[in-house]
XYZ file of C-alpha atoms in Angstrom:
652
model
C -0.037 0.019 -0.015
C 1.319 3.435 -0.904
C 2.185 5.703 1.980
C -0.523 8.194 1.205
C -3.175 5.479 1.336
C -1.692 4.013 4.549
C -2.084 7.401 6.086
C -5.621 7.647 4.659
C -6.465 4.315 6.237
C -5.053 5.409 9.547
C -7.029 8.666 9.410
C -10.302 6.923 8.689
C -9.950 4.097 11.287
C -11.769 4.377 14.641
C -9.112 4.322 17.343
C -9.847 3.765 21.102
C -8.363 6.532 23.269
C -6.034 5.140 25.917
C -6.141 6.428 29.465
C -3.347 6.407 32.058
C -5.481 4.563 34.532
C -5.846 1.599 32.065
C -2.367 0.399 33.077
C -1.677 -0.634 29.550
C 2.144 -1.167 29.280
C 3.613 0.124 25.969
C 7.174 -0.139 24.750
C 8.465 0.822 21.282
C 11.969 0.371 19.738
C 13.583 1.637 16.611
C 16.900 0.966 15.004
C 19.829 3.303 15.502
C 22.571 4.065 13.075
C 24.426 0.925 13.967
C 21.417 -1.310 13.422
C 20.777 -1.810 17.125
C 17.253 -1.601 18.574
C 16.920 1.275 21.036
C 13.852 2.273 23.195
C 12.020 5.484 22.566
C 12.165 6.527 26.329
C 9.301 9.053 26.384
C 6.870 7.172 24.016
C 3.300 7.372 25.290
C 0.353 5.428 23.788
C -2.429 7.715 22.745
C -4.979 5.472 21.038
C -5.190 1.931 19.549
C -7.225 -0.019 16.985
C -7.116 -3.291 15.024
C -5.160 -1.562 12.215
C -2.611 0.385 14.309
C -2.089 2.869 17.018
C -0.949 6.428 17.800
C 1.757 7.377 20.215
C 3.435 10.645 21.199
C 7.101 11.461 21.731
C 9.511 14.423 21.517
C 11.801 12.311 19.295
C 11.672 13.031 15.553
C 10.821 9.929 13.468
C 10.606 9.760 9.702
C 7.478 8.366 7.959
C 8.222 4.807 6.923
C 10.390 3.991 9.920
C 10.006 0.427 11.006
C 9.202 -0.073 14.688
C 9.111 -2.923 17.163
C 6.246 -2.728 19.602
C 5.477 -4.554 22.883
C 2.006 -4.352 24.569
C 1.072 -5.727 27.951
C -2.389 -5.622 29.494
C -2.963 -7.797 32.638
C -2.008 -11.344 31.595
C -2.164 -10.522 27.846
C 1.190 -9.838 26.154
C 1.711 -8.921 22.470
C 4.774 -8.265 20.315
C 4.174 -6.524 17.042
C 6.007 -4.810 14.178
C 4.695 -1.805 12.242
C 5.709 1.259 10.292
C 5.068 4.997 10.838
C 2.485 6.230 8.336
C 1.660 9.658 9.789
C 3.196 12.487 11.893
C 1.226 15.456 13.216
C 0.984 17.843 16.143
C -2.076 19.349 17.849
C -0.436 22.715 18.691
C 2.353 24.979 17.661
C 3.714 25.078 21.192
C 3.511 21.341 21.707
C 7.010 19.861 21.428
C 5.576 16.347 21.237
C 4.708 14.813 17.818
C 1.955 12.250 17.544
C 2.853 9.372 15.171
C 0.403 6.985 13.487
C 1.670 3.415 13.200
C 0.165 0.768 10.933
C 0.777 -2.829 12.233
C 1.597 -5.646 9.815
C -0.855 -8.240 11.177
C -4.323 -7.299 12.448
C -5.267 -10.825 13.629
C -2.816 -10.792 16.495
C -4.285 -7.706 18.098
C -8.015 -8.554 18.003
C -8.111 -10.869 21.152
C -5.874 -8.324 22.929
C -8.271 -5.479 22.164
C -11.276 -7.562 23.113
C -9.783 -8.188 26.591
C -8.853 -4.504 26.864
C -12.272 -3.184 25.879
C -14.102 -5.613 28.181
C -12.357 -3.981 31.130
C -14.080 -0.659 30.373
C -16.851 0.850 32.536
C -20.356 0.990 31.016
C -20.202 4.742 30.530
C -16.860 4.456 28.726
C -18.183 1.681 26.478
C -21.156 3.818 25.726
C -18.936 6.727 24.684
C -16.749 4.592 22.465
C -19.903 3.156 20.692
C -21.270 6.573 20.009
C -17.900 7.799 18.627
C -17.616 4.636 16.514
C -21.055 5.108 15.050
C -20.382 8.725 14.114
C -16.876 8.034 12.737
C -16.502 7.711 8.941
C -14.584 4.492 8.537
C -12.358 3.062 6.017
C -14.300 -0.095 5.171
C -13.513 -1.489 1.699
C -10.432 -1.892 -0.293
C -12.360 -0.561 -3.240
C -12.477 2.817 -1.565
C -8.744 2.923 -1.662
C -8.565 1.869 -5.334
C -11.137 4.519 -6.259
C -8.921 7.120 -4.635
C -5.968 5.645 -6.367
C -7.614 5.914 -9.771
C -8.440 9.555 -9.128
C -4.896 10.274 -8.235
C -3.592 8.548 -11.325
C -5.889 10.707 -13.423
C -4.586 13.723 -11.656
C -0.902 12.725 -12.160
C -1.739 12.235 -15.820
C -2.973 15.837 -16.066
C 0.188 17.018 -14.319
C 2.314 15.218 -16.838
C 0.603 16.887 -19.753
C -0.063 20.340 -18.351
C 2.296 20.731 -15.360
C 4.937 22.661 -17.347
C 2.449 25.112 -19.046
C 1.778 28.685 -18.098
C -1.236 29.153 -15.856
C -1.294 25.552 -14.611
C -0.319 26.388 -11.018
C -2.785 29.324 -10.865
C -5.573 27.110 -12.147
C -4.635 24.508 -9.529
C -4.699 27.095 -6.728
C -8.143 28.348 -7.915
C -9.437 24.798 -7.662
C -7.791 24.344 -4.232
C -9.418 27.577 -2.937
C -12.837 26.397 -4.254
C -12.547 22.879 -2.750
C -11.424 24.138 0.657
C -13.753 27.096 0.659
C -10.851 29.467 1.493
C -9.807 33.015 0.687
C -6.154 32.760 -0.503
C -3.577 30.194 -1.477
C 0.196 30.362 -2.120
C 2.992 28.047 -3.108
C 6.470 28.855 -1.778
C 9.784 27.426 -2.880
C 13.211 27.954 -1.300
C 15.696 30.283 -2.978
C 19.079 29.039 -1.568
C 20.892 32.170 -2.882
C 18.894 34.471 -0.692
C 17.850 31.936 1.944
C 14.257 33.006 1.447
C 10.940 31.279 0.749
C 9.522 32.959 -2.405
C 6.044 32.635 -3.803
C 6.073 31.084 -7.299
C 2.238 31.072 -7.412
C -0.333 32.974 -5.327
C -4.084 33.566 -5.520
C -5.522 36.803 -4.062
C -2.227 38.695 -3.788
C 0.782 39.700 -5.945
C 3.256 36.868 -5.650
C 6.288 39.207 -6.128
C 5.644 40.782 -2.819
C 5.725 37.377 -0.925
C 9.269 36.525 0.048
C 10.798 36.116 3.571
C 13.422 34.318 5.543
C 12.893 30.622 5.494
C 12.534 30.359 9.319
C 9.773 32.951 9.658
C 6.133 32.378 10.332
C 3.955 29.351 9.854
C 5.378 28.624 6.436
C 8.968 28.811 7.848
C 7.972 26.465 10.745
C 6.581 23.841 8.322
C 9.639 24.188 5.979
C 12.152 23.752 8.681
C 10.445 20.933 10.673
C 8.479 19.148 8.010
C 5.442 18.967 10.216
C 2.178 20.115 8.635
C 0.209 22.747 10.652
C -3.513 23.660 10.914
C -4.011 26.592 13.206
C -6.245 29.539 13.935
C -4.242 32.670 14.588
C -6.376 33.843 17.597
C -5.221 30.866 19.758
C -1.786 30.113 18.147
C 0.326 33.231 17.854
C 3.724 32.095 18.761
C 4.930 31.368 15.213
C 2.463 33.536 13.210
C 4.132 36.413 11.381
C 1.785 39.333 10.824
C 4.184 41.305 8.706
C 2.247 40.677 5.441
C -1.109 41.378 7.106
C 0.182 44.784 8.010
C 1.621 45.504 4.564
C -1.324 44.162 2.599
C -4.033 45.360 5.013
C -5.274 41.820 5.352
C -6.559 39.779 8.345
C -5.360 36.182 8.553
C -7.650 34.100 10.796
C -6.715 30.510 9.894
C -3.952 28.726 8.039
C -3.311 25.184 6.859
C 0.194 24.550 5.606
C 1.958 21.444 4.226
C 5.486 20.745 3.087
C 6.430 20.126 -0.584
C 9.138 17.497 -1.259
C 11.300 16.695 -4.374
C 12.195 13.267 -5.651
C 15.058 13.062 -3.070
C 12.472 13.634 -0.344
C 14.022 17.056 0.523
C 11.603 19.678 1.683
C 11.831 22.373 -1.002
C 8.833 24.547 -0.143
C 5.337 24.659 1.242
C 1.720 25.086 0.083
C -0.253 27.437 2.356
C -3.987 28.025 2.356
C -5.507 30.967 4.323
C -8.849 31.715 5.904
C -11.541 29.024 5.879
C -14.827 30.769 5.036
C -17.427 30.777 7.735
C -15.273 28.792 10.173
C -12.551 29.510 12.693
C -10.122 26.924 11.314
C -9.719 24.301 8.642
C -11.251 20.840 9.329
C -9.790 17.309 9.473
C -11.319 16.766 6.051
C -9.352 19.692 4.806
C -6.200 18.275 6.239
C -6.819 15.067 4.199
C -7.264 17.075 1.046
C -4.117 19.088 1.781
C -2.126 15.916 2.149
C -3.156 14.822 -1.376
C -2.519 18.298 -2.726
C 0.997 18.324 -1.231
C 1.683 15.084 -3.076
C 0.402 16.647 -6.279
C 2.620 19.691 -6.032
C 5.573 17.581 -4.924
C 5.189 15.681 -8.235
C 5.146 19.013 -10.126
C 8.449 20.117 -8.503
C 10.010 16.668 -8.183
C 13.150 17.852 -10.174
C 13.637 21.047 -8.137
C 16.909 20.590 -6.296
C 18.809 23.901 -6.086
C 22.298 24.119 -4.662
C 24.078 27.303 -3.759
C 27.349 28.229 -2.009
C 25.392 31.025 -0.267
C 22.808 28.727 1.276
C 22.624 28.501 5.055
C 20.533 25.336 4.768
C 22.455 22.065 4.902
C 20.420 20.238 2.258
C 20.941 22.906 -0.385
C 24.690 23.428 -0.109
C 27.880 21.379 -0.262
C 29.510 21.112 3.148
C 32.653 23.132 2.139
C 30.432 25.966 0.860
C 28.887 26.545 4.325
C 30.462 28.787 6.835
C 29.421 26.515 9.683
C 29.177 22.792 9.106
C 29.577 19.567 11.126
C 31.858 17.341 9.053
C 31.928 13.533 9.425
C 30.089 10.332 8.723
C 30.571 8.415 11.928
C 27.496 7.581 13.985
C 28.595 10.197 16.638
C 28.472 13.038 14.098
C 25.124 11.742 12.871
C 23.723 11.818 16.450
C 25.062 15.418 16.822
C 23.138 16.399 13.704
C 20.007 14.804 14.991
C 20.423 16.565 18.341
C 20.525 19.934 16.574
C 17.135 19.155 14.972
C 15.740 18.437 18.439
C 17.281 21.254 20.313
C 17.385 24.156 17.846
C 13.960 25.546 18.795
C 13.904 24.553 22.466
C 14.035 27.564 24.821
C 15.685 25.673 27.690
C 19.526 26.022 28.328
C 21.914 23.708 26.708
C 25.275 22.512 28.151
C 27.906 21.362 25.661
C 30.799 19.290 27.024
C 33.991 18.210 25.264
C 37.722 18.555 25.192
C 39.513 21.642 23.936
C 39.236 21.987 20.125
C 36.359 19.449 19.526
C 34.049 22.067 18.147
C 31.833 23.098 20.996
C 31.587 26.734 19.783
C 30.854 25.513 16.278
C 28.008 23.300 17.554
C 26.601 26.232 19.539
C 26.691 28.493 16.471
C 24.946 25.956 14.266
C 22.328 25.397 16.916
C 21.622 29.065 16.899
C 21.613 29.679 13.194
C 19.362 26.656 12.333
C 16.743 27.520 15.000
C 14.134 30.264 15.020
C 16.498 32.557 16.897
C 18.908 32.427 14.043
C 17.465 35.601 12.651
C 18.742 37.458 15.706
C 22.155 38.068 17.277
C 24.420 35.463 18.892
C 26.876 36.745 21.498
C 29.820 34.680 23.028
C 31.053 35.569 26.499
C 34.526 34.181 27.474
C 34.102 33.097 31.075
C 37.806 32.344 31.367
C 38.963 35.866 30.612
C 41.309 37.580 33.102
C 39.502 40.883 32.664
C 37.078 40.269 35.450
C 35.663 43.810 35.474
C 34.563 43.572 31.867
C 33.231 40.003 32.387
C 31.115 41.166 35.393
C 29.868 44.144 33.439
C 28.767 41.984 30.452
C 27.053 39.498 32.731
C 25.528 41.523 35.523
C 25.423 45.151 34.365
C 24.326 46.880 36.572
C 23.160 48.922 33.591
C 20.917 46.907 31.239
C 22.572 48.354 28.186
C 25.777 46.562 29.271
C 24.200 43.272 30.235
C 24.449 40.753 27.283
C 21.266 38.918 28.446
C 19.282 42.169 28.247
C 20.639 43.312 24.948
C 20.444 39.968 23.133
C 16.673 39.598 23.195
C 15.396 36.900 20.885
C 18.919 35.754 20.261
C 21.476 33.432 21.852
C 24.117 33.947 24.550
C 27.047 31.471 24.550
C 28.834 31.204 27.909
C 32.262 29.833 26.806
C 34.057 27.709 29.388
C 31.504 28.457 32.060
C 33.420 26.229 34.553
C 36.109 28.951 34.832
C 33.643 31.365 36.711
C 34.471 31.751 40.352
C 31.768 30.695 42.853
C 30.601 34.170 43.604
C 29.971 34.889 39.890
C 28.272 31.420 39.578
C 25.795 32.405 42.358
C 25.063 35.795 40.717
C 24.613 34.186 37.292
C 22.128 31.628 38.645
C 20.187 34.423 40.367
C 19.719 36.648 37.251
C 18.957 33.677 34.967
C 16.278 32.260 37.200
C 14.781 35.742 37.724
C 15.056 36.392 33.979
C 16.290 39.933 34.696
C 18.606 42.238 36.629
C 17.516 43.300 40.101
C 15.503 46.474 39.607
C 15.763 46.170 35.862
C 12.935 46.812 33.373
C 13.973 44.281 30.540
C 12.969 40.698 30.886
C 15.585 38.285 29.546
C 14.680 36.487 26.288
C 17.886 34.739 25.221
C 18.637 31.055 24.650
C 21.495 30.166 26.975
C 24.175 27.762 25.663
C 27.104 26.944 27.946
C 30.300 25.221 26.869
C 32.878 23.572 29.057
C 35.964 21.326 28.770
C 35.866 20.696 32.480
C 33.814 18.017 34.266
C 31.229 20.207 36.049
C 29.763 17.143 37.752
C 33.083 16.545 39.589
C 33.404 20.212 40.326
C 29.978 20.090 41.966
C 31.132 17.236 44.171
C 34.280 19.088 44.984
C 32.342 22.194 45.868
C 33.823 24.458 43.224
C 30.774 24.657 40.992
C 27.208 25.615 42.025
C 25.017 22.515 41.936
C 21.844 24.358 41.103
C 23.482 26.326 38.281
C 24.838 23.009 36.851
C 21.253 21.560 36.948
C 19.849 24.702 35.324
C 22.440 24.833 32.469
C 22.325 21.128 31.683
C 18.531 20.906 31.047
C 19.707 19.733 27.673
C 23.144 18.093 27.527
C 25.439 17.423 24.547
C 28.775 15.629 24.791
C 31.152 15.896 21.846
C 33.730 13.112 21.469
C 37.391 13.837 20.922
C 38.823 13.401 17.462
C 40.938 10.397 18.437
C 37.685 8.532 19.196
C 36.310 9.013 15.718
C 39.379 8.707 13.550
C 37.239 7.735 10.603
C 36.226 11.358 10.342
C 39.762 12.679 9.883
C 39.861 12.193 6.027
C 36.527 13.983 5.668
C 37.732 16.812 7.856
C 41.014 17.097 5.935
C 39.112 17.275 2.654
C 36.823 19.976 4.071
C 39.692 22.125 5.420
C 41.710 21.642 2.199
C 38.912 22.870 0.027
C 38.103 25.778 2.367
C 41.747 26.961 2.678
C 42.517 26.596 -1.046
C 39.377 28.561 -1.876
C 40.371 31.233 0.641
C 43.828 31.639 -0.662
C 42.751 31.454 -4.373
C 44.632 28.304 -5.054
C 43.792 25.164 -7.071
C 42.552 22.298 -4.950
C 45.393 20.373 -3.310
C 45.449 16.907 -1.734
C 47.660 14.929 0.636
C 49.581 11.936 -0.624
C 48.509 8.458 0.749
C 51.649 8.434 2.943
C 50.855 11.880 4.359
C 47.199 11.061 4.895
C 48.237 7.893 6.781
C 50.326 9.994 9.102
C 47.385 12.366 9.725
C 44.991 9.544 10.419
C 47.410 7.792 12.817
C 48.243 10.956 14.863
C 46.632 11.295 18.224
C 45.491 14.959 17.769
C 45.523 16.111 21.433
C 44.231 19.574 20.200
C 41.381 17.813 18.330
C 39.741 19.425 15.291
C 41.205 22.911 15.983
C 44.693 21.353 15.791
C 43.921 19.489 12.579
C 42.533 22.641 10.931
C 45.640 24.543 11.759
C 47.839 21.793 10.422
C 45.980 21.776 7.063
C 45.983 25.550 6.844
C 49.772 25.698 7.336
C 50.329 22.774 4.964
C 48.553 24.754 2.305
C 50.474 27.942 3.221
C 53.892 26.230 3.047
C 53.119 24.445 -0.268
C 51.638 27.103 -2.512
C 52.880 25.513 -5.759
C 52.540 21.798 -4.949
C 49.277 20.157 -5.968
C 50.120 17.077 -3.769
C 51.470 17.573 -0.289
C 53.776 14.607 0.229
C 55.310 15.060 3.659
C 53.952 16.120 7.037
C 56.398 16.388 9.987
C 55.493 15.740 13.605
C 57.812 17.286 16.149
C 57.648 16.070 19.750
C 53.907 15.162 19.410
C 53.285 18.719 18.272
C 51.191 20.043 15.370
C 52.642 19.055 11.946
C 53.542 22.638 11.140
C 55.834 22.096 8.115
C 56.641 20.193 5.019
C 60.015 18.548 5.735
C 61.214 19.174 2.165
C 61.194 22.939 2.735
C 63.468 22.633 5.864
C 61.760 25.387 7.729
C 62.974 26.080 11.278
C 60.387 26.057 14.049
C 62.503 28.344 16.309
C 63.449 31.040 13.839
C 67.256 31.846 13.786
C 68.348 30.035 16.996
C 71.395 28.042 15.862
C 71.606 24.244 16.155
C 68.050 23.795 17.570
C 66.874 21.980 14.444
C 69.942 19.750 14.385
C 68.536 16.333 15.420
C 71.949 14.918 16.116
C 72.282 17.150 19.207
C 70.593 15.726 22.297
C 67.301 17.304 23.252
C 68.592 18.541 26.679
C 71.379 20.510 25.042
C 69.015 22.009 22.426
C 66.681 23.125 25.187
C 69.629 24.804 26.914
C 70.367 26.801 23.701
C 66.700 27.961 23.512
C 66.870 29.041 27.224
C 70.104 30.934 26.423
C 68.485 32.963 23.704
C 65.482 33.727 25.879
C 67.773 34.926 28.757
C 69.888 37.069 26.615
C 66.903 38.682 25.051
C 65.442 39.488 28.582
C 68.851 40.881 29.674
C 68.909 43.116 26.689
C 65.346 44.247 27.268
C 66.339 45.251 30.787
C 69.383 47.252 29.492
C 71.901 44.747 30.758
C 70.586 44.513 34.389
C 70.685 40.796 35.058
C 69.123 40.932 38.489
C 66.118 42.671 37.012
C 65.971 40.225 34.119
C 66.036 37.311 36.451
C 63.249 38.819 38.489
C 61.184 39.436 35.356
C 61.554 35.726 34.339
C 60.670 34.461 37.896
C 64.063 32.962 38.684
C 66.920 33.899 40.997
C 70.017 35.704 39.692
C 72.109 32.595 40.632
C 69.740 30.415 38.516
C 70.165 32.777 35.615
C 73.974 32.617 36.013
C 74.021 28.796 36.039
C 71.732 28.500 32.988
C 74.005 30.767 30.980
C 77.087 28.921 32.078
C 75.533 25.542 30.996
C 74.369 26.901 27.641
C 77.764 28.500 26.975
C 79.402 25.142 27.648
C 77.031 23.497 25.176
C 77.844 26.158 22.533
C 81.548 25.722 23.232
C 81.319 21.964 22.619
C 79.609 22.535 19.282
C 81.600 25.571 17.969
C 84.672 25.663 20.174
C 85.401 28.520 22.753
C 83.838 31.867 21.839
C 85.445 35.237 22.146
C 82.404 36.548 24.004
C 82.805 36.453 27.799
C 79.702 37.286 29.721
C 80.276 39.356 32.937
C 77.897 37.756 35.433
C 78.943 40.122 38.258
C 77.928 43.323 36.585
C 74.379 44.620 36.218
C 75.539 47.570 34.179
C 77.041 45.853 31.157
C 74.719 44.837 28.472
C 74.841 41.278 27.163
């Protein structure tokens, strides 16, 4: 059965509402990226029938996903399998999605349902019978085939007339007539401008209809893929009244569905406005809209624009985007999925990971892909030594200085929040929970994202971090793995950084030789992705004419800064430091010698002052110079220069 008819069947079936007092145990599992079955922790059974059931969860599940279901009622136990055929929500503000699941075998569930229904009270049975009698049911297969024949006829018309002028306008006229509505529009994404633009509109000039792809009801449907049916009097959180004000029009009700291309990418939406003589569109209208969305998806099945200016992941190549999560390991996949779940949630998010793993990048993507991406994002470095400026940015006292007061509708990133002292932690918790400064007039409206490379849980136990602040910030928690734990992503990251750096420097695309790539993949990368990025950037910088970079050098587990063939020195002009035949201890002595001589010169020959500036005693300075001079004498022979260690007036 086609997906559209499976959904139609689910729509038409009578489903028994499930109550919490029924004590009906319900478990559901789906496969993860590794093929393992994992439980959907917050799944809650909503209703049930012989053909399937509905359940709610905050998880995002694609239509067509196969599920394993376990039902337990008293002594009756049932294991089933089914697939998701429908996803919908009852409210804009509701984070939970209700999914309709069609089960593969109806015979198994009949006896189970019989025992379940027999436990109902007389009043509840009476209500169910009344609802069943009034419900229009899907009774015969012929009904489905009749609908199928009508759709085939419609697709035939699309094939013949879909590319001709006026076809879309004619279709919208018919849509408005069938749904008894005032206006209708079809929007497609323009990845160059990152706007939804009307390509057909009834009742208004389409050239005036263009807006950021995250705005309004259309933007919500486009970004989430969940159809909406609302009346604007009760659901105002996402409604954008900008066009009502410009066009002097009153929008009362909207039904909006996504449009997909043949790759199942959401490329636009169809939006119908103002049901005549009613406050909102009906469930029957929703059914019609589902079919219409299929129709228009077939019209635009070849529409698949790509642009290097696009902020939307599905319409740009990764190296064209300013902010992108690169990698194909399951962990990166889970990070992408978590962005979809968290991007529009107002609660704080805590991001944990080692230095250089990409915590700030994740926070930036989370901001830009959410509804707050239209507004400002500010990052506060909690580890700064300038405590006065930090205190002013966090706590004012003037609201014009406080980042939470000035970033309304945007995002505030608290970078390395674990470095705040306890006093600042307490003050931060106070103003965040009160959503404003003491005596202030502005209420905070910023999404809070905190990042840390420190284990805040251990710090709480040690008494160095506020427990309540930790609980507040970690309402949503994301942990980013180190690069050494996902080495399979290194090649993808190297390719991304190479393309980006070559493009930035105006060079032809380079590549690493197999030998060099092997070195990169086997290296431990203590500085994680940040270290890898710097390595690639410098490899491109030091090899402007080479199309293939053949050598990458690793010095003392440091970043591979240079191509060995170019024989670049890491320590400038300090003699013998790059001579690998000299023991490390002696080379370090030569480096110390140069640093001491430079400090003596900076202090006009005053060795006591130079020693004090470097945090060592004058005697230690004298011994270090003697040792380093001995090393130099062994290499070059005795020098003519004789340093006077007893004078603070003679320059070195």
